[in-house]
mmCIF file with all atom_site columns, C-alpha atoms in Angstrom:
data_model
loop_
_atom_site.group_PDB
_atom_site.id
_atom_site.type_symbol
_atom_site.label_atom_id
_atom_site.label_alt_id
_atom_site.label_comp_id
_atom_site.label_asym_id
_atom_site.label_entity_id
_atom_site.label_seq_id
_atom_site.pdbx_PDB_ins_code
_atom_site.Cartn_x
_atom_site.Cartn_y
_atom_site.Cartn_z
_atom_site.occupancy
_atom_site.B_iso_or_equiv
_atom_site.pdbx_formal_charge
_atom_site.auth_seq_id
_atom_site.auth_comp_id
_atom_site.auth_asym_id
_atom_site.auth_atom_id
_atom_site.pdbx_PDB_model_num
ATOM 1   C CA . MET A 1 1   ? -16.123 93.709  2.935   1.00 0.00 ? 595 MET A CA 1
ATOM 2   C CA . VAL A 1 2   ? -12.900 93.587  4.980   1.00 0.00 ? 596 VAL A CA 1
ATOM 3   C CA . SER A 1 3   ? -11.579 96.744  6.622   1.00 0.00 ? 597 SER A CA 1
ATOM 4   C CA . SER A 1 4   ? -7.961  97.715  5.947   1.00 0.00 ? 598 SER A CA 1
ATOM 5   C CA . VAL A 1 5   ? -7.058  97.427  9.645   1.00 0.00 ? 599 VAL A CA 1
ATOM 6   C CA . LEU A 1 6   ? -8.534  93.928  9.895   1.00 0.00 ? 600 LEU A CA 1
ATOM 7   C CA . ALA A 1 7   ? -6.964  92.761  6.630   1.00 0.00 ? 601 ALA A CA 1
ATOM 8   C CA . SER A 1 8   ? -3.579  94.196  7.621   1.00 0.00 ? 602 SER A CA 1
ATOM 9   C CA . GLY A 1 9   ? -3.847  92.489  11.009  1.00 0.00 ? 603 GLY A CA 1
ATOM 10  C CA . VAL A 1 10  ? -4.729  89.130  9.441   1.00 0.00 ? 604 VAL A CA 1
ATOM 11  C CA . LEU A 1 11  ? -1.874  89.481  6.965   1.00 0.00 ? 605 LEU A CA 1
ATOM 12  C CA . LEU A 1 12  ? 0.480   90.406  9.804   1.00 0.00 ? 606 LEU A CA 1
ATOM 13  C CA . MET A 1 13  ? -0.472  87.374  11.875  1.00 0.00 ? 607 MET A CA 1
ATOM 14  C CA . ASN A 1 14  ? -0.057  85.102  8.848   1.00 0.00 ? 608 ASN A CA 1
ATOM 15  C CA . TYR A 1 15  ? 3.433   86.481  8.187   1.00 0.00 ? 609 TYR A CA 1
ATOM 16  C CA . ALA A 1 16  ? 4.332   86.108  11.878  1.00 0.00 ? 610 ALA A CA 1
ATOM 17  C CA . LYS A 1 17  ? 3.270   82.435  11.729  1.00 0.00 ? 611 LYS A CA 1
ATOM 18  C CA . GLY A 1 18  ? 5.237   81.900  8.505   1.00 0.00 ? 612 GLY A CA 1
ATOM 19  C CA . LEU A 1 19  ? 2.094   81.390  6.403   1.00 0.00 ? 613 LEU A CA 1
ATOM 20  C CA . GLY A 1 20  ? 2.570   84.314  4.026   1.00 0.00 ? 614 GLY A CA 1
ATOM 21  C CA . ASP A 1 21  ? -0.565  85.847  2.515   1.00 0.00 ? 615 ASP A CA 1
ATOM 22  C CA . ALA A 1 22  ? -3.050  83.088  3.343   1.00 0.00 ? 616 ALA A CA 1
ATOM 23  C CA . SER A 1 23  ? -5.862  85.492  4.209   1.00 0.00 ? 617 SER A CA 1
ATOM 24  C CA . GLU A 1 24  ? -9.396  85.502  2.878   1.00 0.00 ? 618 GLU A CA 1
ATOM 25  C CA . ALA A 1 25  ? -9.221  89.223  2.064   1.00 0.00 ? 619 ALA A CA 1
ATOM 26  C CA . THR A 1 26  ? -10.813 90.325  -1.178  1.00 0.00 ? 620 THR A CA 1
ATOM 27  C CA . ALA A 1 27  ? -8.359  93.175  -1.774  1.00 0.00 ? 621 ALA A CA 1
ATOM 28  C CA . PHE A 1 28  ? -4.599  93.385  -1.992  1.00 0.00 ? 622 PHE A CA 1
ATOM 29  C CA . TRP A 1 29  ? -2.608  95.084  0.769   1.00 0.00 ? 623 TRP A CA 1
ATOM 30  C CA . ALA A 1 30  ? 0.936   96.381  0.608   1.00 0.00 ? 624 ALA A CA 1
ATOM 31  C CA . PRO A 1 31  ? 3.137   93.782  2.318   1.00 0.00 ? 625 PRO A CA 1
ATOM 32  C CA . GLY A 1 32  ? 5.748   96.078  3.871   1.00 0.00 ? 626 GLY A CA 1
ATOM 33  C CA . TYR A 1 33  ? 4.060   96.930  7.152   1.00 0.00 ? 627 TYR A CA 1
ATOM 34  C CA . PRO A 1 34  ? 2.983   93.380  8.050   1.00 0.00 ? 628 PRO A CA 1
ATOM 35  C CA . MET A 1 35  ? 6.360   91.997  6.967   1.00 0.00 ? 629 MET A CA 1
ATOM 36  C CA . ALA A 1 36  ? 8.217   94.558  9.091   1.00 0.00 ? 630 ALA A CA 1
ATOM 37  C CA . LEU A 1 37  ? 6.072   93.822  12.155  1.00 0.00 ? 631 LEU A CA 1
ATOM 38  C CA . ALA A 1 38  ? 6.003   90.033  11.787  1.00 0.00 ? 632 ALA A CA 1
ATOM 39  C CA . PRO A 1 39  ? 9.490   89.399  13.251  1.00 0.00 ? 633 PRO A CA 1
ATOM 40  C CA . LEU A 1 40  ? 8.663   91.676  16.184  1.00 0.00 ? 634 LEU A CA 1
ATOM 41  C CA . TYR A 1 41  ? 5.438   89.763  16.804  1.00 0.00 ? 635 TYR A CA 1
ATOM 42  C CA . ARG A 1 42  ? 7.411   86.519  16.777  1.00 0.00 ? 636 ARG A CA 1
ATOM 43  C CA . LEU A 1 43  ? 9.923   87.902  19.295  1.00 0.00 ? 637 LEU A CA 1
ATOM 44  C CA . PHE A 1 44  ? 7.644   89.857  21.616  1.00 0.00 ? 638 PHE A CA 1
ATOM 45  C CA . GLY A 1 45  ? 4.173   88.406  20.978  1.00 0.00 ? 639 GLY A CA 1
ATOM 46  C CA . SER A 1 46  ? 1.240   89.822  19.038  1.00 0.00 ? 640 SER A CA 1
ATOM 47  C CA . SER A 1 47  ? 0.292   92.963  20.888  1.00 0.00 ? 641 SER A CA 1
ATOM 48  C CA . LEU A 1 48  ? -0.836  96.461  20.044  1.00 0.00 ? 642 LEU A CA 1
ATOM 49  C CA . ARG A 1 49  ? 2.026   97.700  22.230  1.00 0.00 ? 643 ARG A CA 1
ATOM 50  C CA . VAL A 1 50  ? 4.533   96.083  19.869  1.00 0.00 ? 644 VAL A CA 1
ATOM 51  C CA . ALA A 1 51  ? 2.905   97.714  16.833  1.00 0.00 ? 645 ALA A CA 1
ATOM 52  C CA . LYS A 1 52  ? 2.717   101.101 18.554  1.00 0.00 ? 646 LYS A CA 1
ATOM 53  C CA . ALA A 1 53  ? 6.372   100.865 19.623  1.00 0.00 ? 647 ALA A CA 1
ATOM 54  C CA . PHE A 1 54  ? 7.325   100.001 16.026  1.00 0.00 ? 648 PHE A CA 1
ATOM 55  C CA . ASN A 1 55  ? 5.358   103.007 14.760  1.00 0.00 ? 649 ASN A CA 1
ATOM 56  C CA . ALA A 1 56  ? 7.014   105.266 17.332  1.00 0.00 ? 650 ALA A CA 1
ATOM 57  C CA . VAL A 1 57  ? 10.499  104.090 16.326  1.00 0.00 ? 651 VAL A CA 1
ATOM 58  C CA . ALA A 1 58  ? 9.685   104.468 12.600  1.00 0.00 ? 652 ALA A CA 1
ATOM 59  C CA . GLY A 1 59  ? 8.401   107.990 13.236  1.00 0.00 ? 653 GLY A CA 1
ATOM 60  C CA . ALA A 1 60  ? 11.462  108.921 15.277  1.00 0.00 ? 654 ALA A CA 1
ATOM 61  C CA . LEU A 1 61  ? 13.804  107.527 12.619  1.00 0.00 ? 655 LEU A CA 1
ATOM 62  C CA . THR A 1 62  ? 12.063  109.631 9.956   1.00 0.00 ? 656 THR A CA 1
ATOM 63  C CA . VAL A 1 63  ? 13.460  112.751 11.603  1.00 0.00 ? 657 VAL A CA 1
ATOM 64  C CA . LEU A 1 64  ? 16.944  111.752 10.344  1.00 0.00 ? 658 LEU A CA 1
ATOM 65  C CA . PRO A 1 65  ? 16.264  111.845 6.570   1.00 0.00 ? 659 PRO A CA 1
ATOM 66  C CA . VAL A 1 66  ? 14.125  114.982 7.015   1.00 0.00 ? 660 VAL A CA 1
ATOM 67  C CA . PHE A 1 67  ? 17.049  116.644 8.822   1.00 0.00 ? 661 PHE A CA 1
ATOM 68  C CA . TYR A 1 68  ? 19.494  115.484 6.126   1.00 0.00 ? 662 TYR A CA 1
ATOM 69  C CA . LEU A 1 69  ? 17.351  116.844 3.298   1.00 0.00 ? 663 LEU A CA 1
ATOM 70  C CA . GLY A 1 70  ? 16.837  120.189 5.042   1.00 0.00 ? 664 GLY A CA 1
ATOM 71  C CA . ARG A 1 71  ? 20.565  120.476 5.766   1.00 0.00 ? 665 ARG A CA 1
ATOM 72  C CA . ARG A 1 72  ? 21.538  119.517 2.237   1.00 0.00 ? 666 ARG A CA 1
ATOM 73  C CA . LEU A 1 73  ? 19.176  122.026 0.665   1.00 0.00 ? 667 LEU A CA 1
ATOM 74  C CA . ARG A 1 74  ? 19.553  125.038 2.982   1.00 0.00 ? 668 ARG A CA 1
ATOM 75  C CA . GLY A 1 75  ? 22.195  124.374 5.647   1.00 0.00 ? 669 GLY A CA 1
ATOM 76  C CA . ASP A 1 76  ? 22.385  123.158 9.236   1.00 0.00 ? 670 ASP A CA 1
ATOM 77  C CA . ALA A 1 77  ? 19.798  125.538 10.664  1.00 0.00 ? 671 ALA A CA 1
ATOM 78  C CA . ALA A 1 78  ? 17.236  124.499 8.056   1.00 0.00 ? 672 ALA A CA 1
ATOM 79  C CA . GLY A 1 79  ? 17.948  120.844 8.758   1.00 0.00 ? 673 GLY A CA 1
ATOM 80  C CA . LEU A 1 80  ? 17.419  121.323 12.486  1.00 0.00 ? 674 LEU A CA 1
ATOM 81  C CA . LEU A 1 81  ? 14.241  123.314 11.876  1.00 0.00 ? 675 LEU A CA 1
ATOM 82  C CA . ALA A 1 82  ? 12.863  120.717 9.435   1.00 0.00 ? 676 ALA A CA 1
ATOM 83  C CA . GLY A 1 83  ? 13.678  117.810 11.764  1.00 0.00 ? 677 GLY A CA 1
ATOM 84  C CA . GLY A 1 84  ? 12.242  119.601 14.781  1.00 0.00 ? 678 GLY A CA 1
ATOM 85  C CA . LEU A 1 85  ? 9.034   120.598 13.026  1.00 0.00 ? 679 LEU A CA 1
ATOM 86  C CA . PHE A 1 86  ? 8.591   117.094 11.683  1.00 0.00 ? 680 PHE A CA 1
ATOM 87  C CA . ALA A 1 87  ? 9.150   115.550 15.123  1.00 0.00 ? 681 ALA A CA 1
ATOM 88  C CA . ALA A 1 88  ? 6.396   117.750 16.572  1.00 0.00 ? 682 ALA A CA 1
ATOM 89  C CA . ALA A 1 89  ? 3.945   117.272 13.689  1.00 0.00 ? 683 ALA A CA 1
ATOM 90  C CA . PRO A 1 90  ? 0.486   116.272 14.964  1.00 0.00 ? 684 PRO A CA 1
ATOM 91  C CA . SER A 1 91  ? -0.020  113.724 12.191  1.00 0.00 ? 685 SER A CA 1
ATOM 92  C CA . LEU A 1 92  ? 3.130   111.859 13.224  1.00 0.00 ? 686 LEU A CA 1
ATOM 93  C CA . VAL A 1 93  ? 1.835   111.554 16.779  1.00 0.00 ? 687 VAL A CA 1
ATOM 94  C CA . PHE A 1 94  ? -1.646  110.557 15.573  1.00 0.00 ? 688 PHE A CA 1
ATOM 95  C CA . TRP A 1 95  ? -0.487  107.760 13.237  1.00 0.00 ? 689 TRP A CA 1
ATOM 96  C CA . THR A 1 96  ? 1.907   106.349 15.837  1.00 0.00 ? 690 THR A CA 1
ATOM 97  C CA . SER A 1 97  ? -0.973  105.089 17.950  1.00 0.00 ? 691 SER A CA 1
ATOM 98  C CA . SER A 1 98  ? -2.858  103.365 15.119  1.00 0.00 ? 692 SER A CA 1
ATOM 99  C CA . LEU A 1 99  ? -2.274  100.089 13.322  1.00 0.00 ? 693 LEU A CA 1
ATOM 100 C CA . PHE A 1 100 ? -1.699  101.686 9.931   1.00 0.00 ? 694 PHE A CA 1
ATOM 101 C CA . SER A 1 101 ? 1.380   101.766 7.721   1.00 0.00 ? 695 SER A CA 1
ATOM 102 C CA . GLU A 1 102 ? 1.654   105.562 7.443   1.00 0.00 ? 696 GLU A CA 1
ATOM 103 C CA . THR A 1 103 ? 4.684   105.883 9.741   1.00 0.00 ? 697 THR A CA 1
ATOM 104 C CA . LEU A 1 104 ? 6.585   103.185 7.825   1.00 0.00 ? 698 LEU A CA 1
ATOM 105 C CA . PHE A 1 105 ? 5.481   104.729 4.517   1.00 0.00 ? 699 PHE A CA 1
ATOM 106 C CA . THR A 1 106 ? 6.747   108.159 5.594   1.00 0.00 ? 700 THR A CA 1
ATOM 107 C CA . LEU A 1 107 ? 10.062  106.697 6.765   1.00 0.00 ? 701 LEU A CA 1
ATOM 108 C CA . CYS A 1 108 ? 10.498  104.818 3.473   1.00 0.00 ? 702 CYS A CA 1
ATOM 109 C CA . VAL A 1 109 ? 9.714   107.803 1.259   1.00 0.00 ? 703 VAL A CA 1
ATOM 110 C CA . ALA A 1 110 ? 11.864  110.241 3.266   1.00 0.00 ? 704 ALA A CA 1
ATOM 111 C CA . SER A 1 111 ? 14.729  107.737 3.284   1.00 0.00 ? 705 SER A CA 1
ATOM 112 C CA . THR A 1 112 ? 14.418  107.208 -0.472  1.00 0.00 ? 706 THR A CA 1
ATOM 113 C CA . LEU A 1 113 ? 14.645  110.956 -1.077  1.00 0.00 ? 707 LEU A CA 1
ATOM 114 C CA . ALA A 1 114 ? 17.596  111.362 1.302   1.00 0.00 ? 708 ALA A CA 1
ATOM 115 C CA . VAL A 1 115 ? 19.544  108.421 -0.125  1.00 0.00 ? 709 VAL A CA 1
ATOM 116 C CA . SER A 1 116 ? 18.833  109.629 -3.666  1.00 0.00 ? 710 SER A CA 1
ATOM 117 C CA . ALA A 1 117 ? 20.184  113.085 -2.801  1.00 0.00 ? 711 ALA A CA 1
ATOM 118 C CA . TRP A 1 118 ? 23.221  111.479 -1.160  1.00 0.00 ? 712 TRP A CA 1
ATOM 119 C CA . ALA A 1 119 ? 23.843  109.303 -4.241  1.00 0.00 ? 713 ALA A CA 1
ATOM 120 C CA . GLY A 1 120 ? 23.526  112.342 -6.505  1.00 0.00 ? 714 GLY A CA 1
ATOM 121 C CA . ASP A 1 121 ? 26.322  114.036 -4.563  1.00 0.00 ? 715 ASP A CA 1
ATOM 122 C CA . ARG A 1 122 ? 28.603  110.979 -4.660  1.00 0.00 ? 716 ARG A CA 1
ATOM 123 C CA . ARG A 1 123 ? 28.465  110.269 -8.406  1.00 0.00 ? 717 ARG A CA 1
ATOM 124 C CA . SER A 1 124 ? 29.552  106.663 -7.918  1.00 0.00 ? 718 SER A CA 1
ATOM 125 C CA . ALA A 1 125 ? 27.987  103.478 -9.222  1.00 0.00 ? 719 ALA A CA 1
ATOM 126 C CA . GLY A 1 126 ? 27.925  102.033 -5.694  1.00 0.00 ? 720 GLY A CA 1
ATOM 127 C CA . ALA A 1 127 ? 25.987  104.989 -4.304  1.00 0.00 ? 721 ALA A CA 1
ATOM 128 C CA . CYS A 1 128 ? 23.569  104.800 -7.228  1.00 0.00 ? 722 CYS A CA 1
ATOM 129 C CA . PHE A 1 129 ? 23.103  101.095 -6.600  1.00 0.00 ? 723 PHE A CA 1
ATOM 130 C CA . VAL A 1 130 ? 22.282  101.770 -2.936  1.00 0.00 ? 724 VAL A CA 1
ATOM 131 C CA . ALA A 1 131 ? 19.770  104.443 -3.976  1.00 0.00 ? 725 ALA A CA 1
ATOM 132 C CA . GLY A 1 132 ? 18.138  102.016 -6.390  1.00 0.00 ? 726 GLY A CA 1
ATOM 133 C CA . LEU A 1 133 ? 17.915  99.332  -3.703  1.00 0.00 ? 727 LEU A CA 1
ATOM 134 C CA . VAL A 1 134 ? 16.312  101.749 -1.251  1.00 0.00 ? 728 VAL A CA 1
ATOM 135 C CA . LEU A 1 135 ? 13.795  102.823 -3.904  1.00 0.00 ? 729 LEU A CA 1
ATOM 136 C CA . ALA A 1 136 ? 13.049  99.186  -4.786  1.00 0.00 ? 730 ALA A CA 1
ATOM 137 C CA . ALA A 1 137 ? 12.530  98.328  -1.111  1.00 0.00 ? 731 ALA A CA 1
ATOM 138 C CA . THR A 1 138 ? 10.234  101.322 -0.693  1.00 0.00 ? 732 THR A CA 1
ATOM 139 C CA . GLN A 1 139 ? 8.249   100.354 -3.783  1.00 0.00 ? 733 GLN A CA 1
ATOM 140 C CA . PHE A 1 140 ? 7.815   96.817  -2.542  1.00 0.00 ? 734 PHE A CA 1
ATOM 141 C CA . ALA A 1 141 ? 7.048   97.803  1.034   1.00 0.00 ? 735 ALA A CA 1
ATOM 142 C CA . VAL A 1 142 ? 4.424   100.441 0.449   1.00 0.00 ? 736 VAL A CA 1
ATOM 143 C CA . THR A 1 143 ? 3.058   100.269 -3.083  1.00 0.00 ? 737 THR A CA 1
ATOM 144 C CA . MET A 1 144 ? 3.572   96.831  -4.625  1.00 0.00 ? 738 MET A CA 1
ATOM 145 C CA . VAL A 1 145 ? 0.326   95.278  -3.481  1.00 0.00 ? 739 VAL A CA 1
ATOM 146 C CA . GLY A 1 146 ? -0.501  91.724  -4.368  1.00 0.00 ? 740 GLY A CA 1
ATOM 147 C CA . TYR A 1 147 ? 3.059   90.696  -5.282  1.00 0.00 ? 741 TYR A CA 1
ATOM 148 C CA . ALA A 1 148 ? 5.044   88.013  -3.541  1.00 0.00 ? 742 ALA A CA 1
ATOM 149 C CA . LEU A 1 149 ? 8.756   88.262  -2.825  1.00 0.00 ? 743 LEU A CA 1
ATOM 150 C CA . PRO A 1 150 ? 10.790  87.542  -5.952  1.00 0.00 ? 744 PRO A CA 1
ATOM 151 C CA . GLU A 1 151 ? 12.375  84.140  -6.325  1.00 0.00 ? 745 GLU A CA 1
ATOM 152 C CA . PRO A 1 152 ? 16.193  84.065  -6.007  1.00 0.00 ? 746 PRO A CA 1
ATOM 153 C CA . GLU A 1 153 ? 16.663  83.572  -9.767  1.00 0.00 ? 747 GLU A CA 1
ATOM 154 C CA . ASP A 1 154 ? 14.836  86.865  -10.333 1.00 0.00 ? 748 ASP A CA 1
ATOM 155 C CA . TRP A 1 155 ? 17.132  88.869  -8.055  1.00 0.00 ? 749 TRP A CA 1
ATOM 156 C CA . VAL A 1 156 ? 19.877  89.474  -10.644 1.00 0.00 ? 750 VAL A CA 1
ATOM 157 C CA . PRO A 1 157 ? 17.598  91.393  -13.041 1.00 0.00 ? 751 PRO A CA 1
ATOM 158 C CA . LEU A 1 158 ? 16.086  93.238  -10.064 1.00 0.00 ? 752 LEU A CA 1
ATOM 159 C CA . LEU A 1 159 ? 19.548  94.255  -8.857  1.00 0.00 ? 753 LEU A CA 1
ATOM 160 C CA . GLY A 1 160 ? 20.391  95.436  -12.379 1.00 0.00 ? 754 GLY A CA 1
ATOM 161 C CA . MET A 1 161 ? 17.203  97.487  -12.448 1.00 0.00 ? 755 MET A CA 1
ATOM 162 C CA . SER A 1 162 ? 18.150  98.922  -9.040  1.00 0.00 ? 756 SER A CA 1
ATOM 163 C CA . LEU A 1 163 ? 21.433  100.166 -10.485 1.00 0.00 ? 757 LEU A CA 1
ATOM 164 C CA . VAL A 1 164 ? 19.698  101.754 -13.489 1.00 0.00 ? 758 VAL A CA 1
ATOM 165 C CA . VAL A 1 165 ? 17.066  103.395 -11.302 1.00 0.00 ? 759 VAL A CA 1
ATOM 166 C CA . GLY A 1 166 ? 19.766  104.578 -8.918  1.00 0.00 ? 760 GLY A CA 1
ATOM 167 C CA . LEU A 1 167 ? 21.706  106.152 -11.789 1.00 0.00 ? 761 LEU A CA 1
ATOM 168 C CA . PHE A 1 168 ? 18.531  107.919 -12.931 1.00 0.00 ? 762 PHE A CA 1
ATOM 169 C CA . GLU A 1 169 ? 17.928  109.191 -9.397  1.00 0.00 ? 763 GLU A CA 1
ATOM 170 C CA . ALA A 1 170 ? 21.498  110.450 -9.147  1.00 0.00 ? 764 ALA A CA 1
ATOM 171 C CA . VAL A 1 171 ? 21.185  112.312 -12.454 1.00 0.00 ? 765 VAL A CA 1
ATOM 172 C CA . PHE A 1 172 ? 17.844  113.772 -11.379 1.00 0.00 ? 766 PHE A CA 1
ATOM 173 C CA . PHE A 1 173 ? 19.084  114.956 -7.999  1.00 0.00 ? 767 PHE A CA 1
ATOM 174 C CA . ARG A 1 174 ? 22.351  116.246 -9.416  1.00 0.00 ? 768 ARG A CA 1
ATOM 175 C CA . GLY A 1 175 ? 20.685  118.161 -12.201 1.00 0.00 ? 769 GLY A CA 1
ATOM 176 C CA . PHE A 1 176 ? 17.474  119.480 -10.679 1.00 0.00 ? 770 PHE A CA 1
ATOM 177 C CA . VAL A 1 177 ? 17.795  119.648 -6.891  1.00 0.00 ? 771 VAL A CA 1
ATOM 178 C CA . PRO A 1 178 ? 20.218  122.324 -5.718  1.00 0.00 ? 772 PRO A CA 1
ATOM 179 C CA . GLY A 1 179 ? 22.880  121.385 -3.203  1.00 0.00 ? 773 GLY A CA 1
ATOM 180 C CA . ARG A 1 180 ? 24.666  123.594 -0.755  1.00 0.00 ? 774 ARG A CA 1
#
């Protein structure tokens, strides 16, 4: 049996070498974390320091969508409180020092929610398309295990689905989530 840390590390090294998922793992792993770290490993070398720095940056960036959502729902003070509490959360600090995808997952989900709320306020096809793309990227990065990147000929239907999903998100956020 292969541990998730070992399998993720093997997958990461394979992506960094340009081999893709050539591991011997017996389970599927979400490709987002290894694919996000692979270019950094190529630039700076394969080191735990690189992975920890990536996790720290992902955690710090997550404060922005948390602030935006708090501000959108309850005003500036709520946004500052939400961002500040999130930045000091013990789990954020804990996951930063480990080689797990939780910090990237949290950033992706918070960003998806924030962009969806933003698109719901804009009521434009372009904003809905952006929201759909962010959701599609989040899905692929953190939940679509065992799937390879789509071939270029498959991108047009995927982009169309992104627009439809984005429109749904905009309707949902406009109709059910109160704004200021």
